XYZ file of N, CA and C in Angstrom:
546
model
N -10.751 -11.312 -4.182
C -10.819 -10.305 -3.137
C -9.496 -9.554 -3.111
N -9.545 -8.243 -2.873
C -8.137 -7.210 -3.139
C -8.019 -6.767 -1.734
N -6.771 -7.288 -1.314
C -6.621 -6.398 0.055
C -5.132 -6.024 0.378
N -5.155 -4.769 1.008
C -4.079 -4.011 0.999
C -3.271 -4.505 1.989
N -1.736 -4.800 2.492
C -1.224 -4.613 3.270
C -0.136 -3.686 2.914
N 0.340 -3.642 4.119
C 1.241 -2.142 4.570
C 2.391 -2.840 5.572
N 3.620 -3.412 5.463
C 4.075 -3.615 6.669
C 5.128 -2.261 7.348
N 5.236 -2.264 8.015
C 5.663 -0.882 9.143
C 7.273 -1.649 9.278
N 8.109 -0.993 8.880
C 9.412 -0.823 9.372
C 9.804 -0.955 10.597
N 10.700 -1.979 11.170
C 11.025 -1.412 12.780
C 12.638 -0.462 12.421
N 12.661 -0.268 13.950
C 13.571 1.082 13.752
C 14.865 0.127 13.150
N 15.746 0.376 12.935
C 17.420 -0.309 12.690
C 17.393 -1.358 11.591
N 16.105 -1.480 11.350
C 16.240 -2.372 10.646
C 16.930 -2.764 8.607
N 16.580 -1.483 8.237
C 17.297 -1.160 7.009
C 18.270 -2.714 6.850
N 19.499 -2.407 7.441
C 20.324 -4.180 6.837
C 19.713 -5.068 6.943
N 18.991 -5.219 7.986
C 18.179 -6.838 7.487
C 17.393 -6.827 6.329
N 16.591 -5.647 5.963
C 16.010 -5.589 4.674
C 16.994 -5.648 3.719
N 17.820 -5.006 3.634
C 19.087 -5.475 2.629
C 19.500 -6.717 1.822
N 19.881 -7.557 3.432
C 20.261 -8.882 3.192
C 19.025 -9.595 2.730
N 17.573 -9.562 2.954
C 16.799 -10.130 2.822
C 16.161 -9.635 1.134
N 16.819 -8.669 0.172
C 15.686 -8.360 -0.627
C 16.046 -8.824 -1.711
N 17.082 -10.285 -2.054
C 15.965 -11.157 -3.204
C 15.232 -12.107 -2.811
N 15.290 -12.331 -0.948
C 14.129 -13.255 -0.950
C 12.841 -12.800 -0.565
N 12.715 -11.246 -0.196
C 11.605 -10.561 -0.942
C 11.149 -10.410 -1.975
N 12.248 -10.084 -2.723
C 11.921 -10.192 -4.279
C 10.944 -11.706 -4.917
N 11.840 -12.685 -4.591
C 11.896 -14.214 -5.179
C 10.066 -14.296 -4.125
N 9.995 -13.984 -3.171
C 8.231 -14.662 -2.227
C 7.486 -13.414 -3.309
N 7.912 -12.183 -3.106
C 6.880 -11.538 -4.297
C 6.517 -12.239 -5.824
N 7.564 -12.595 -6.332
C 7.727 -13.293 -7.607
C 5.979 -13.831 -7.925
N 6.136 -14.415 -7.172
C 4.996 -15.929 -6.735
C 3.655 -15.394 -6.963
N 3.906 -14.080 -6.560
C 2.316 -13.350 -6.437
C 1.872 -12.394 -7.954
N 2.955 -12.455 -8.907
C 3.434 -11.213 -9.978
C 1.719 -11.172 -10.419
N 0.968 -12.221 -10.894
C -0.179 -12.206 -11.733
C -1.203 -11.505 -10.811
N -0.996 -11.686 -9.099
C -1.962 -10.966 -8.572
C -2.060 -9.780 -7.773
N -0.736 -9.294 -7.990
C -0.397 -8.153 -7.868
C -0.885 -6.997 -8.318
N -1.814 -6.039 -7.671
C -2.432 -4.412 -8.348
C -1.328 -3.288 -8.128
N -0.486 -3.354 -6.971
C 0.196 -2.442 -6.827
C 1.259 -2.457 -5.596
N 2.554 -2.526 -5.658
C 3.260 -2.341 -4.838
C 4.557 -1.377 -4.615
N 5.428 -1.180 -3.559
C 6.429 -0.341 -3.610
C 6.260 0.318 -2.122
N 8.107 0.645 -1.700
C 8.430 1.428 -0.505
C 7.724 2.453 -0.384
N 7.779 2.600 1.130
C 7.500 4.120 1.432
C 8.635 4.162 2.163
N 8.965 5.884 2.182
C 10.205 6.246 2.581
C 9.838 7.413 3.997
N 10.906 7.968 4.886
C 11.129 8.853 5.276
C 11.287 10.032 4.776
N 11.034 11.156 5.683
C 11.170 12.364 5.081
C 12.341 12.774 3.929
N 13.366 12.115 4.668
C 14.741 12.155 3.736
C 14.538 11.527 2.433
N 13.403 10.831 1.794
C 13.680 10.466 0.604
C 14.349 9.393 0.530
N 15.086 8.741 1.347
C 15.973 7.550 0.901
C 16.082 6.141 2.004
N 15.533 6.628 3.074
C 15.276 5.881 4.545
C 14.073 4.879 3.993
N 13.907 3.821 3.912
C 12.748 2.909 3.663
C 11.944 2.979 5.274
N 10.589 2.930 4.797
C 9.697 2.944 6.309
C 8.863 1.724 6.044
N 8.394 1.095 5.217
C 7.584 -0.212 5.044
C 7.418 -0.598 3.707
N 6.723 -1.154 3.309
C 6.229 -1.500 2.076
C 4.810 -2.052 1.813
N 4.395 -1.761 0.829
C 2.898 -1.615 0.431
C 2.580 -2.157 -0.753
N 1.712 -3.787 -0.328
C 0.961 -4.359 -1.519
C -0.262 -4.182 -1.841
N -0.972 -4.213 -2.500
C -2.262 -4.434 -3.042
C -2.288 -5.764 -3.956
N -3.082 -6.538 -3.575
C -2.781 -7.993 -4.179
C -4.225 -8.568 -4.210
N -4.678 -9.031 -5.403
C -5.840 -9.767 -5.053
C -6.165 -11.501 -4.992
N -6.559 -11.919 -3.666
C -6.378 -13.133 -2.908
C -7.628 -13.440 -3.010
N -7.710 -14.951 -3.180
C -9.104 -15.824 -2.503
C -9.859 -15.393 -1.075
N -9.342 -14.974 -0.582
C -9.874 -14.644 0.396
C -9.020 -14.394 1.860
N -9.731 -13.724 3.227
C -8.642 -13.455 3.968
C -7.133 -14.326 4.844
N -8.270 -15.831 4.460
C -6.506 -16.468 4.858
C -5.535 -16.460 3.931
N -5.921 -16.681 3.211
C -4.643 -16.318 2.235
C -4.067 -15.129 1.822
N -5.038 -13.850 2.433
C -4.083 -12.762 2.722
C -3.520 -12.586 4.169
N -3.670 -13.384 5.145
C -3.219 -13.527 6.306
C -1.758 -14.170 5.781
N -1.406 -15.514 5.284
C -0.420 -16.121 4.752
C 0.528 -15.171 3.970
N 0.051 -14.444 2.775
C 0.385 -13.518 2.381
C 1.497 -12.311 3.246
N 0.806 -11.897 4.263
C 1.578 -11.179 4.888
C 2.358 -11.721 5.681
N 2.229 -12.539 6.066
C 2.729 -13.166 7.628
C 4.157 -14.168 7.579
N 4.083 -14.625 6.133
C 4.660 -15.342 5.499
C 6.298 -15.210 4.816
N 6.142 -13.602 4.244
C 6.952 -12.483 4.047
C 8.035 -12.713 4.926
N 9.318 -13.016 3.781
C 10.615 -13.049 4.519
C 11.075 -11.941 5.578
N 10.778 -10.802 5.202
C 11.247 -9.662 6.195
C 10.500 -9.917 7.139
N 8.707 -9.661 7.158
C 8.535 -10.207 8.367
C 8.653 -11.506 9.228
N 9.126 -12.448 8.385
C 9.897 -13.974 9.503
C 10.661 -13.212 10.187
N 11.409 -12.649 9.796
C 12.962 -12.443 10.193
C 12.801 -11.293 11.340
N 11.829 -10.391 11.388
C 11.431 -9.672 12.181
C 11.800 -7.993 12.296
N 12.217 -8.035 10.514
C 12.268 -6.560 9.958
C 11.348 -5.468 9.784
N 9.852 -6.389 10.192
C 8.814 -5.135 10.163
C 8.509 -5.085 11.628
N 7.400 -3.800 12.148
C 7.360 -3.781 13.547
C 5.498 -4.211 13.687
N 5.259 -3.844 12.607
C 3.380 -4.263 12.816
C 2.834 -4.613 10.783
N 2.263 -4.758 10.935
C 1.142 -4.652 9.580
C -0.139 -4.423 9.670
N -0.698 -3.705 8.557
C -1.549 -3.368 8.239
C -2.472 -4.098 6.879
N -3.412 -4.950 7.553
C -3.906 -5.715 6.488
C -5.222 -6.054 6.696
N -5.948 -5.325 5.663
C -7.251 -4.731 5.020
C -8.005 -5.120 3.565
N -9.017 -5.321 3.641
C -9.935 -6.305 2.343
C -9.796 -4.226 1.672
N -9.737 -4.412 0.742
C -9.495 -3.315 -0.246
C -10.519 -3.517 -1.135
N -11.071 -1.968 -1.972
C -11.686 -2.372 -3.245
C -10.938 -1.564 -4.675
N -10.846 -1.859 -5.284
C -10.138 -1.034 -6.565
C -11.240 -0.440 -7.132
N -11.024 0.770 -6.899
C -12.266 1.550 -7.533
C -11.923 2.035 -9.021
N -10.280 2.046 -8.957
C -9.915 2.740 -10.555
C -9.876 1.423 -11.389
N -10.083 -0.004 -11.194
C -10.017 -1.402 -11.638
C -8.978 -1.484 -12.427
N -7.828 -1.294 -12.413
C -6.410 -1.359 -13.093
C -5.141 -1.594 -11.919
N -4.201 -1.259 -12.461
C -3.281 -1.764 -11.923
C -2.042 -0.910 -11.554
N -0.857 -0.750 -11.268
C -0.366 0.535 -11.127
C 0.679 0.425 -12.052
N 0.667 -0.860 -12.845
C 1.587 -0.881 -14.233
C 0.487 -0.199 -15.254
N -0.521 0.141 -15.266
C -1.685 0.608 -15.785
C -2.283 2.431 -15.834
N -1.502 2.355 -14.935
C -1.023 4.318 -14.881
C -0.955 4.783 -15.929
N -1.637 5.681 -16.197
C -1.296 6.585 -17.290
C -0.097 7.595 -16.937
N 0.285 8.058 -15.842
C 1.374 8.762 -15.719
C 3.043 8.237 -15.579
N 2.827 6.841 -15.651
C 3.699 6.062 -15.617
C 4.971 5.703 -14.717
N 5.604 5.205 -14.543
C 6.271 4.438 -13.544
C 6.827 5.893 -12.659
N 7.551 6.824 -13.496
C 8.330 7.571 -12.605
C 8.006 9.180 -13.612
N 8.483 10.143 -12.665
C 8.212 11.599 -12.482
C 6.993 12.205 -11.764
N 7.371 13.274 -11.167
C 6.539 13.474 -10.095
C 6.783 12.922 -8.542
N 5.764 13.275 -7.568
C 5.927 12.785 -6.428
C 4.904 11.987 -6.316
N 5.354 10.558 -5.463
C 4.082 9.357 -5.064
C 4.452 9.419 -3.820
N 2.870 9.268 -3.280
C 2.690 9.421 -2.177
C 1.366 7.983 -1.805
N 1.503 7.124 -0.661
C 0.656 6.509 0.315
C -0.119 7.635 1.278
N -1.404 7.336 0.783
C -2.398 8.199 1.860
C -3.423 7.371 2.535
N -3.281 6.983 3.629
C -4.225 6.033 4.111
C -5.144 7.043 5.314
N -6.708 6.804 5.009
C -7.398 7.507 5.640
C -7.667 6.553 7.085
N -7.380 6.678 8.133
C -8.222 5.728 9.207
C -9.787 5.948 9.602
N -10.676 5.070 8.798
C -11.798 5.609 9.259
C -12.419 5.991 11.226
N -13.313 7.018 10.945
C -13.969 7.484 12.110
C -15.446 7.957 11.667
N -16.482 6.959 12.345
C -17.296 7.165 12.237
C -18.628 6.377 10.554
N -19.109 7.259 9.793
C -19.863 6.723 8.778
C -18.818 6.846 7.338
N -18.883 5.710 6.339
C -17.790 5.707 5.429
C -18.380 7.371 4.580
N -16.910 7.169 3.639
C -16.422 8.494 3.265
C -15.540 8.447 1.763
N -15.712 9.047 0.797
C -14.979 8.665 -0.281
C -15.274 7.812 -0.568
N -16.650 7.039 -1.017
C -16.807 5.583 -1.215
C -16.571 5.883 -2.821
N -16.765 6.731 -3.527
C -16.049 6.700 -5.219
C -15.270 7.728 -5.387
N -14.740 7.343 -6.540
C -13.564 7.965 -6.958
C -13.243 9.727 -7.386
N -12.504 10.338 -6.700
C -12.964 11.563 -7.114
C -12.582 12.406 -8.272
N -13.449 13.138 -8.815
C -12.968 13.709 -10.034
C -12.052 14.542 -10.037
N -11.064 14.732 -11.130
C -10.122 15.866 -11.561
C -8.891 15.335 -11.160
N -8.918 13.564 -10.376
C -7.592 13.278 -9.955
C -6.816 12.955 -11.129
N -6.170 12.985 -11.933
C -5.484 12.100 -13.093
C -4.377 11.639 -11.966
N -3.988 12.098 -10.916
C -2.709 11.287 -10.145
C -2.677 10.279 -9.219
N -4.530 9.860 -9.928
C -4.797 8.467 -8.791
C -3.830 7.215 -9.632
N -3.164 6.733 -8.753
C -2.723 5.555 -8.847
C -2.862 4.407 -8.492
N -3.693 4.114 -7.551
C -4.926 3.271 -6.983
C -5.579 4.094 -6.158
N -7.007 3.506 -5.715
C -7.610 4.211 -4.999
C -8.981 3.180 -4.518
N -9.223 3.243 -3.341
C -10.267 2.130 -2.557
C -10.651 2.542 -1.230
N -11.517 1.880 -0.802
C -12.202 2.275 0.373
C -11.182 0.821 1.442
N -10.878 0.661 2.351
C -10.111 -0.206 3.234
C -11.887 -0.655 3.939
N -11.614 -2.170 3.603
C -13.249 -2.988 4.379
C -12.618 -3.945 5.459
N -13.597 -4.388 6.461
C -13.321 -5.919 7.360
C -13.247 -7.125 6.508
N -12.939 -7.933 6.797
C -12.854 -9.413 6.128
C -13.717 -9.782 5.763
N -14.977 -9.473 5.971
C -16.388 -9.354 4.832
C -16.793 -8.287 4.149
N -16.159 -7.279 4.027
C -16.208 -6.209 2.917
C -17.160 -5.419 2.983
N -18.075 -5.744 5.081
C -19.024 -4.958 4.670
C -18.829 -3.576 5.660
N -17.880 -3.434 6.293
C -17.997 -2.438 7.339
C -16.959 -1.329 6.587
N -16.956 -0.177 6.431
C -15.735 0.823 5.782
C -14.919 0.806 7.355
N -13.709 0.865 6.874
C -12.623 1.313 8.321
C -11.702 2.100 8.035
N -11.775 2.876 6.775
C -11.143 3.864 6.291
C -11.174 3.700 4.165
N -9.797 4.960 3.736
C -9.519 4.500 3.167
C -8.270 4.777 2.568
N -7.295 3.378 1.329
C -6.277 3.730 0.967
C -5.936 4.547 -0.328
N -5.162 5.120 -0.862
C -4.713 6.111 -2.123
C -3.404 5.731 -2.461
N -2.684 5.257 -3.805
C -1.265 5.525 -3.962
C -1.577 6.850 -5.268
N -1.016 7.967 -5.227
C -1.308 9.135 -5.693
C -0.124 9.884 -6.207
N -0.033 10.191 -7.560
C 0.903 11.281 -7.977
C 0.398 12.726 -7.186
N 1.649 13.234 -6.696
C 1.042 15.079 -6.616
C 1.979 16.033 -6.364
N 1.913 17.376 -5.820
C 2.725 17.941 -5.784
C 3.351 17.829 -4.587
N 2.476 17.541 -3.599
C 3.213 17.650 -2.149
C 2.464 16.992 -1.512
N 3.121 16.424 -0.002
C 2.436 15.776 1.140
C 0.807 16.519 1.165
N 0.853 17.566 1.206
C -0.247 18.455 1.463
C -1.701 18.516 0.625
N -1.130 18.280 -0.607
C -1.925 18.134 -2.079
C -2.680 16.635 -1.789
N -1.864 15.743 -1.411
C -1.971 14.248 -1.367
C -2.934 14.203 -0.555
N -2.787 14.692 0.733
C -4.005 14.173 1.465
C -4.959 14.899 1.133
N -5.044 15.680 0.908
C -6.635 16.875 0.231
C -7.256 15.858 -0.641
N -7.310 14.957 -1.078
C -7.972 13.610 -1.998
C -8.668 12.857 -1.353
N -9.104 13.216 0.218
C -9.494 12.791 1.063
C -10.243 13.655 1.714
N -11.720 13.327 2.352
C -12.100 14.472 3.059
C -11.556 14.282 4.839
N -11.234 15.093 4.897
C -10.283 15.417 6.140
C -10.868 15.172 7.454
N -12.260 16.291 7.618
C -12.813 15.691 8.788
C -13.869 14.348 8.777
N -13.676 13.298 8.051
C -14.333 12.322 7.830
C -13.171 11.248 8.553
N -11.919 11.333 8.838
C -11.103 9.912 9.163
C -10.464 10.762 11.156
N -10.158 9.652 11.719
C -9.776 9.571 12.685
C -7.969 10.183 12.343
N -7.793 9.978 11.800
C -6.009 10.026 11.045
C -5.799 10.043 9.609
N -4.973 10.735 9.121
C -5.094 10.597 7.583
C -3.422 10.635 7.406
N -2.524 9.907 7.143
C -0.972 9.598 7.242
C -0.613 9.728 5.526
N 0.541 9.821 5.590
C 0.650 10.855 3.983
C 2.089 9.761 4.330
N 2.694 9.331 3.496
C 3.908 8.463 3.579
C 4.519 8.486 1.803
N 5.888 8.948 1.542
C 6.414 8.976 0.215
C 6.606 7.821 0.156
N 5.934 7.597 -0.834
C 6.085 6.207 -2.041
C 6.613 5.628 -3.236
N 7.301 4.554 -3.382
C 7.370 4.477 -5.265
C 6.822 3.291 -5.514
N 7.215 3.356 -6.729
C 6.863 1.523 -7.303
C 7.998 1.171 -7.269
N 7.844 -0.228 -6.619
C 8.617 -1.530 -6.594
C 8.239 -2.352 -7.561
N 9.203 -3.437 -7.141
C 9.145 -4.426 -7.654
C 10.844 -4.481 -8.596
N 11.034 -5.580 -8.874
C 12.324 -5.922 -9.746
C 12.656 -4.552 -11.059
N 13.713 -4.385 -10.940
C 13.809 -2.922 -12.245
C 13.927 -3.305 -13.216
């Protein structure tokens, strides 16, 4: 089972993430084989960290409950909420699996909040700057509650257009890269 989390930054927190990121690094380690896709999202400025974003595929939701909850930054109380959602990989690869590859261009997190009947349930054509892409499900995979995108493009603006617009309650556009150890 593939499910996304997202943990949310609290405000000030930047140094504790600091001090804490090889034992982020070292609890990610653990997960490397089931890992689809991870990496910061930033602030407008480009350089401000705002959370971080896995895609990981787990036995099931306690062990993506553990998964998140477990997370040195969030012990320590460097994130302010999470976001954690049964995911499906619709592009079935990985984001070491990109054809556009690790870096150039802009990456962007686009998470749709569903409203109403699901939306984007496949993948849409002409993207080559999908970098994952899934519908966000409940812990039985059967209700849609939105959905997530990590996406090459030109701009915030471009990014969410990969989405149909009046189909989600919220559609949040957040700059992204890939993580993980360099």
């Amino acid at each position: 089972m593939e499910f996304l989390c997202y943990h949310r930054d609290r405000p000030g927190s930047l140094p504790l993430r600091e001090e804490l990121v090889e034992a982020h690094w070292s609890y990610m380690d653990q997960y490397a084989e089931q890992l689809i896709a991870r990496g910061p999202t930033f602030a407008e400025d480009g350089e401000t960290p705002t959370g971080s974003v896995h895609i990981v595929d787990l036995p099931d939701p306690a062990a993506a409950r553990a998964f998140a909850f477990d997370e040195p930054n969030y012990q320590a109380g460097a994130y302010r909420d999470v976001l954690l959602r049964r995911w499906r990989n619709l592009l079935g690869r990985t984001m070491w699996e990109f054809p556009g590859g690790r870096t150039g261009g802009n990456r962007y997190l686009v998470l749709g909040l569903g409203s109403g009947g699901p939306a984007d349930l496949t993948v849409p054509p002409g993207h080559d700057g999908l970098i994952a892409y899934g519908p966000l499900l409940s812990d039985d995979g059967e209700t849609w509650l939105g959905t997530a995108v990590l996406i090459r493009a030109t701009d915030p603006d471009a990014a969410r257009a990969v989405l149909t617009a009046d189909r989600y309650a919220d559609i949040e556009v957040h700059d992204w890269e890939f993580g993980g150890r360099r």
